[in-house]
PDB file of N, CA and C in Angstrom:
ATOM      1  N   MET X   1      41.057  88.219  84.379  1.00  0.00           N
ATOM      2  CA  MET X   1      39.920  87.457  84.845  1.00  0.00           C
ATOM      3  C   MET X   1      40.216  85.967  84.660  1.00  0.00           C
ATOM      4  N   ALA X   2      39.945  85.191  85.680  1.00  0.00           N
ATOM      5  CA  ALA X   2      40.238  83.764  85.654  1.00  0.00           C
ATOM      6  C   ALA X   2      39.166  83.017  84.859  1.00  0.00           C
ATOM      7  N   THR X   3      39.627  82.016  84.129  1.00  0.00           N
ATOM      8  CA  THR X   3      38.683  81.201  83.373  1.00  0.00           C
ATOM      9  C   THR X   3      37.997  80.224  84.313  1.00  0.00           C
ATOM     10  N   LYS X   4      36.979  79.562  83.783  1.00  0.00           N
ATOM     11  CA  LYS X   4      36.251  78.583  84.606  1.00  0.00           C
ATOM     12  C   LYS X   4      37.180  77.437  85.009  1.00  0.00           C
ATOM     13  N   LEU X   5      38.056  77.043  84.081  1.00  0.00           N
ATOM     14  CA  LEU X   5      38.995  75.966  84.396  1.00  0.00           C
ATOM     15  C   LEU X   5      39.938  76.384  85.517  1.00  0.00           C
ATOM     16  N   THR X   6      40.442  77.588  85.454  1.00  0.00           N
ATOM     17  CA  THR X   6      41.332  78.090  86.498  1.00  0.00           C
ATOM     18  C   THR X   6      40.622  78.143  87.838  1.00  0.00           C
ATOM     19  N   GLN X   7      39.394  78.597  87.826  1.00  0.00           N
ATOM     20  CA  GLN X   7      38.617  78.662  89.065  1.00  0.00           C
ATOM     21  C   GLN X   7      38.412  77.271  89.642  1.00  0.00           C
ATOM     22  N   TYR X   8      38.144  76.278  88.754  1.00  0.00           N
ATOM     23  CA  TYR X   8      37.951  74.909  89.226  1.00  0.00           C
ATOM     24  C   TYR X   8      39.247  74.352  89.809  1.00  0.00           C
ATOM     25  N   ILE X   9      40.361  74.579  89.122  1.00  0.00           N
ATOM     26  CA  ILE X   9      41.649  74.066  89.598  1.00  0.00           C
ATOM     27  C   ILE X   9      42.001  74.656  90.956  1.00  0.00           C
ATOM     28  N   MET X  10      41.636  75.896  91.174  1.00  0.00           N
ATOM     29  CA  MET X  10      41.950  76.550  92.439  1.00  0.00           C
ATOM     30  C   MET X  10      40.930  76.239  93.532  1.00  0.00           C
ATOM     31  N   SER X  11      39.877  75.515  93.195  1.00  0.00           N
ATOM     32  CA  SER X  11      38.815  75.260  94.168  1.00  0.00           C
ATOM     33  C   SER X  11      39.165  74.109  95.111  1.00  0.00           C
ATOM     34  N   GLU X  12      38.496  74.093  96.241  1.00  0.00           N
ATOM     35  CA  GLU X  12      38.679  73.023  97.219  1.00  0.00           C
ATOM     36  C   GLU X  12      38.148  71.706  96.668  1.00  0.00           C
ATOM     37  N   ARG X  13      37.114  71.773  95.859  1.00  0.00           N
ATOM     38  CA  ARG X  13      36.528  70.563  95.259  1.00  0.00           C
ATOM     39  C   ARG X  13      37.558  69.849  94.389  1.00  0.00           C
ATOM     40  N   PHE X  14      38.298  70.617  93.588  1.00  0.00           N
ATOM     41  CA  PHE X  14      39.329  70.037  92.736  1.00  0.00           C
ATOM     42  C   PHE X  14      40.396  69.349  93.575  1.00  0.00           C
ATOM     43  N   GLN X  15      40.832  70.005  94.631  1.00  0.00           N
ATOM     44  CA  GLN X  15      41.860  69.432  95.497  1.00  0.00           C
ATOM     45  C   GLN X  15      41.397  68.109  96.097  1.00  0.00           C
ATOM     46  N   GLU X  16      40.133  68.049  96.510  1.00  0.00           N
ATOM     47  CA  GLU X  16      39.587  66.807  97.073  1.00  0.00           C
ATOM     48  C   GLU X  16      39.501  65.723  96.008  1.00  0.00           C
ATOM     49  N   ASP X  17      39.061  66.094  94.785  1.00  0.00           N
ATOM     50  CA  ASP X  17      38.966  65.124  93.696  1.00  0.00           C
ATOM     51  C   ASP X  17      40.337  64.559  93.330  1.00  0.00           C
ATOM     52  N   VAL X  18      41.333  65.425  93.266  1.00  0.00           N
ATOM     53  CA  VAL X  18      42.693  64.977  92.950  1.00  0.00           C
ATOM     54  C   VAL X  18      43.211  64.052  94.049  1.00  0.00           C
ATOM     55  N   GLY X  19      42.971  64.411  95.298  1.00  0.00           N
ATOM     56  CA  GLY X  19      43.409  63.571  96.417  1.00  0.00           C
ATOM     57  C   GLY X  19      42.796  62.185  96.364  1.00  0.00           C
ATOM     58  N   ARG X  20      41.498  62.124  96.070  1.00  0.00           N
ATOM     59  CA  ARG X  20      40.833  60.818  95.960  1.00  0.00           C
ATOM     60  C   ARG X  20      41.394  60.020  94.787  1.00  0.00           C
ATOM     61  N   GLY X  21      41.660  60.696  93.677  1.00  0.00           N
ATOM     62  CA  GLY X  21      42.218  60.012  92.511  1.00  0.00           C
ATOM     63  C   GLY X  21      43.596  59.433  92.791  1.00  0.00           C
ATOM     64  N   ILE X  22      44.411  60.181  93.496  1.00  0.00           N
ATOM     65  CA  ILE X  22      45.752  59.703  93.841  1.00  0.00           C
ATOM     66  C   ILE X  22      45.673  58.527  94.801  1.00  0.00           C
ATOM     67  N   GLU X  23      44.801  58.617  95.798  1.00  0.00           N
ATOM     68  CA  GLU X  23      44.638  57.506  96.742  1.00  0.00           C
ATOM     69  C   GLU X  23      44.167  56.248  96.020  1.00  0.00           C
ATOM     70  N   LYS X  24      43.264  56.409  95.062  1.00  0.00           N
ATOM     71  CA  LYS X  24      42.759  55.263  94.299  1.00  0.00           C
ATOM     72  C   LYS X  24      43.878  54.646  93.451  1.00  0.00           C
ATOM     73  N   ALA X  25      44.686  55.493  92.819  1.00  0.00           N
ATOM     74  CA  ALA X  25      45.786  54.998  91.990  1.00  0.00           C
ATOM     75  C   ALA X  25      46.827  54.259  92.827  1.00  0.00           C
ATOM     76  N   ILE X  26      47.113  54.767  94.016  1.00  0.00           N
ATOM     77  CA  ILE X  26      48.067  54.103  94.907  1.00  0.00           C
ATOM     78  C   ILE X  26      47.531  52.749  95.339  1.00  0.00           C
ATOM     79  N   ALA X  27      46.248  52.690  95.667  1.00  0.00           N
ATOM     80  CA  ALA X  27      45.641  51.420  96.077  1.00  0.00           C
ATOM     81  C   ALA X  27      45.696  50.408  94.940  1.00  0.00           C
ATOM     82  N   GLN X  28      45.435  50.844  93.715  1.00  0.00           N
ATOM     83  CA  GLN X  28      45.487  49.934  92.567  1.00  0.00           C
ATOM     84  C   GLN X  28      46.914  49.448  92.318  1.00  0.00           C
ATOM     85  N   ALA X  29      47.878  50.326  92.458  1.00  0.00           N
ATOM     86  CA  ALA X  29      49.274  49.935  92.245  1.00  0.00           C
ATOM     87  C   ALA X  29      49.720  48.929  93.297  1.00  0.00           C
ATOM     88  N   LYS X  30      49.334  49.167  94.554  1.00  0.00           N
ATOM     89  CA  LYS X  30      49.701  48.225  95.617  1.00  0.00           C
ATOM     90  C   LYS X  30      49.009  46.889  95.421  1.00  0.00           C
ATOM     91  N   ALA X  31      47.741  46.906  94.960  1.00  0.00           N
ATOM     92  CA  ALA X  31      47.019  45.658  94.710  1.00  0.00           C
ATOM     93  C   ALA X  31      47.670  44.867  93.581  1.00  0.00           C
ATOM     94  N   ALA X  32      48.274  45.571  92.631  1.00  0.00           N
ATOM     95  CA  ALA X  32      48.957  44.912  91.520  1.00  0.00           C
ATOM     96  C   ALA X  32      50.368  44.476  91.900  1.00  0.00           C
ATOM     97  N   GLY X  33      50.793  44.807  93.122  1.00  0.00           N
ATOM     98  CA  GLY X  33      52.118  44.413  93.581  1.00  0.00           C
ATOM     99  C   GLY X  33      53.216  45.388  93.201  1.00  0.00           C
ATOM    100  N   LEU X  34      52.840  46.565  92.752  1.00  0.00           N
ATOM    101  CA  LEU X  34      53.833  47.565  92.363  1.00  0.00           C
ATOM    102  C   LEU X  34      53.988  48.603  93.460  1.00  0.00           C
ATOM    103  N   PRO X  35      55.211  48.925  93.824  1.00  0.00           N
ATOM    104  CA  PRO X  35      55.388  50.002  94.809  1.00  0.00           C
ATOM    105  C   PRO X  35      55.166  51.346  94.130  1.00  0.00           C
ATOM    106  N   PRO X  36      54.387  52.224  94.716  1.00  0.00           N
ATOM    107  CA  PRO X  36      54.187  53.544  94.117  1.00  0.00           C
ATOM    108  C   PRO X  36      55.500  54.324  94.053  1.00  0.00           C
ATOM    109  N   ALA X  37      55.598  55.215  93.098  1.00  0.00           N
ATOM    110  CA  ALA X  37      56.799  56.034  92.951  1.00  0.00           C
ATOM    111  C   ALA X  37      57.028  56.828  94.217  1.00  0.00           C
ATOM    112  N   GLY X  38      58.256  56.861  94.655  1.00  0.00           N
ATOM    113  CA  GLY X  38      58.581  57.611  95.860  1.00  0.00           C
ATOM    114  C   GLY X  38      58.632  56.747  97.105  1.00  0.00           C
ATOM    115  N   ASP X  39      58.007  55.570  97.085  1.00  0.00           N
ATOM    116  CA  ASP X  39      58.097  54.675  98.234  1.00  0.00           C
ATOM    117  C   ASP X  39      59.499  54.085  98.264  1.00  0.00           C
ATOM    118  N   GLN X  40      60.083  54.065  99.417  1.00  0.00           N
ATOM    119  CA  GLN X  40      61.417  53.510  99.534  1.00  0.00           C
ATOM    120  C   GLN X  40      61.314  52.015  99.788  1.00  0.00           C
ATOM    121  N   VAL X  41      61.866  51.256  98.881  1.00  0.00           N
ATOM    122  CA  VAL X  41      61.874  49.804  98.988  1.00  0.00           C
ATOM    123  C   VAL X  41      63.300  49.389  99.305  1.00  0.00           C
ATOM    124  N   LEU X  42      63.463  48.694 100.382  1.00  0.00           N
ATOM    125  CA  LEU X  42      64.798  48.252 100.768  1.00  0.00           C
ATOM    126  C   LEU X  42      65.142  46.990  99.991  1.00  0.00           C
ATOM    127  N   ALA X  43      66.090  47.102  99.122  1.00  0.00           N
ATOM    128  CA  ALA X  43      66.542  45.962  98.346  1.00  0.00           C
ATOM    129  C   ALA X  43      67.803  45.420  98.999  1.00  0.00           C
ATOM    130  N   THR X  44      67.719  44.209  99.498  1.00  0.00           N
ATOM    131  CA  THR X  44      68.893  43.603 100.116  1.00  0.00           C
ATOM    132  C   THR X  44      69.720  42.938  99.021  1.00  0.00           C
ATOM    133  N   PRO X  45      70.994  43.226  98.974  1.00  0.00           N
ATOM    134  CA  PRO X  45      71.822  42.596  97.952  1.00  0.00           C
ATOM    135  C   PRO X  45      71.892  41.091  98.183  1.00  0.00           C
ATOM    136  N   LYS X  46      71.841  40.341  97.083  1.00  0.00           N
ATOM    137  CA  LYS X  46      71.838  38.887  97.191  1.00  0.00           C
ATOM    138  C   LYS X  46      73.205  38.348  97.589  1.00  0.00           C
ATOM    139  N   LYS X  47      74.245  38.966  97.093  1.00  0.00           N
ATOM    140  CA  LYS X  47      75.562  38.511  97.520  1.00  0.00           C
ATOM    141  C   LYS X  47      76.354  39.701  98.021  1.00  0.00           C
ATOM    142  N   ARG X  48      77.296  39.399  98.837  1.00  0.00           N
ATOM    143  CA  ARG X  48      78.098  40.436  99.473  1.00  0.00           C
ATOM    144  C   ARG X  48      78.954  41.157  98.439  1.00  0.00           C
ATOM    145  N   ARG X  49      79.010  42.441  98.557  1.00  0.00           N
ATOM    146  CA  ARG X  49      79.825  43.211  97.629  1.00  0.00           C
ATOM    147  C   ARG X  49      81.300  43.048  97.958  1.00  0.00           C
ATOM    148  N   ALA X  50      82.097  42.937  96.932  1.00  0.00           N
ATOM    149  CA  ALA X  50      83.542  42.797  97.111  1.00  0.00           C
ATOM    150  C   ALA X  50      84.183  44.177  97.081  1.00  0.00           C
ATOM    151  N   THR X  51      85.165  44.347  97.912  1.00  0.00           N
ATOM    152  CA  THR X  51      85.924  45.591  97.926  1.00  0.00           C
ATOM    153  C   THR X  51      87.301  45.302  97.358  1.00  0.00           C
ATOM    154  N   ILE X  52      87.658  46.031  96.331  1.00  0.00           N
ATOM    155  CA  ILE X  52      88.954  45.833  95.691  1.00  0.00           C
ATOM    156  C   ILE X  52      89.851  46.996  96.076  1.00  0.00           C
ATOM    157  N   VAL X  53      91.008  46.663  96.601  1.00  0.00           N
ATOM    158  CA  VAL X  53      91.970  47.684  97.018  1.00  0.00           C
ATOM    159  C   VAL X  53      93.212  47.529  96.160  1.00  0.00           C
ATOM    160  N   TYR X  54      93.576  48.588  95.473  1.00  0.00           N
ATOM    161  CA  TYR X  54      94.782  48.576  94.659  1.00  0.00           C
ATOM    162  C   TYR X  54      95.904  49.220  95.458  1.00  0.00           C
ATOM    163  N   LEU X  55      96.946  48.448  95.724  1.00  0.00           N
ATOM    164  CA  LEU X  55      98.100  48.958  96.459  1.00  0.00           C
ATOM    165  C   LEU X  55      99.105  49.538  95.481  1.00  0.00           C
ATOM    166  N   PRO X  56      99.800  50.581  95.882  1.00  0.00           N
ATOM    167  CA  PRO X  56     100.814  51.150  94.987  1.00  0.00           C
ATOM    168  C   PRO X  56     101.967  50.165  94.829  1.00  0.00           C
ATOM    169  N   PRO X  57     102.624  50.184  93.691  1.00  0.00           N
ATOM    170  CA  PRO X  57     103.744  49.251  93.497  1.00  0.00           C
ATOM    171  C   PRO X  57     104.891  49.589  94.440  1.00  0.00           C
ATOM    172  N   ARG X  58     105.541  48.534  94.907  1.00  0.00           N
ATOM    173  CA  ARG X  58     106.684  48.725  95.803  1.00  0.00           C
ATOM    174  C   ARG X  58     107.934  48.950  94.966  1.00  0.00           C
ATOM    175  N   PRO X  59     108.771  49.856  95.407  1.00  0.00           N
ATOM    176  CA  PRO X  59     110.020  50.064  94.647  1.00  0.00           C
ATOM    177  C   PRO X  59     110.913  48.828  94.758  1.00  0.00           C
ATOM    178  N   SER X  60     111.566  48.524  93.666  1.00  0.00           N
ATOM    179  CA  SER X  60     112.457  47.361  93.693  1.00  0.00           C
ATOM    180  C   SER X  60     113.715  47.719  94.480  1.00  0.00           C
ATOM    181  N   ARG X  61     114.267  46.713  95.144  1.00  0.00           N
ATOM    182  CA  ARG X  61     115.468  46.943  95.973  1.00  0.00           C
ATOM    183  C   ARG X  61     116.703  46.747  95.119  1.00  0.00           C
ATOM    184  N   LYS X  62     117.440  47.806  94.985  1.00  0.00           N
ATOM    185  CA  LYS X  62     118.705  47.706  94.251  1.00  0.00           C
ATOM    186  C   LYS X  62     119.824  47.818  95.264  1.00  0.00           C
ATOM    187  N   GLU X  63     120.709  46.870  95.238  1.00  0.00           N
ATOM    188  CA  GLU X  63     121.806  46.857  96.208  1.00  0.00           C
ATOM    189  C   GLU X  63     123.058  47.413  95.646  1.00  0.00           C
TER     190      GLU X  63
END
């Protein structure tokens, strides 16, 4: 037998309350200038990345 808490969690009312709470939290985070978790923020690198290539040593020429 399900408890009252379980019945509430499984109810449509709970789902709506949770949805409203999440929307409110996202709005507050955006108002504070924080990107919500999961939002993809494109960070452009300030300077160009350098690529380092290591070449194998050349054999010395013996005559």
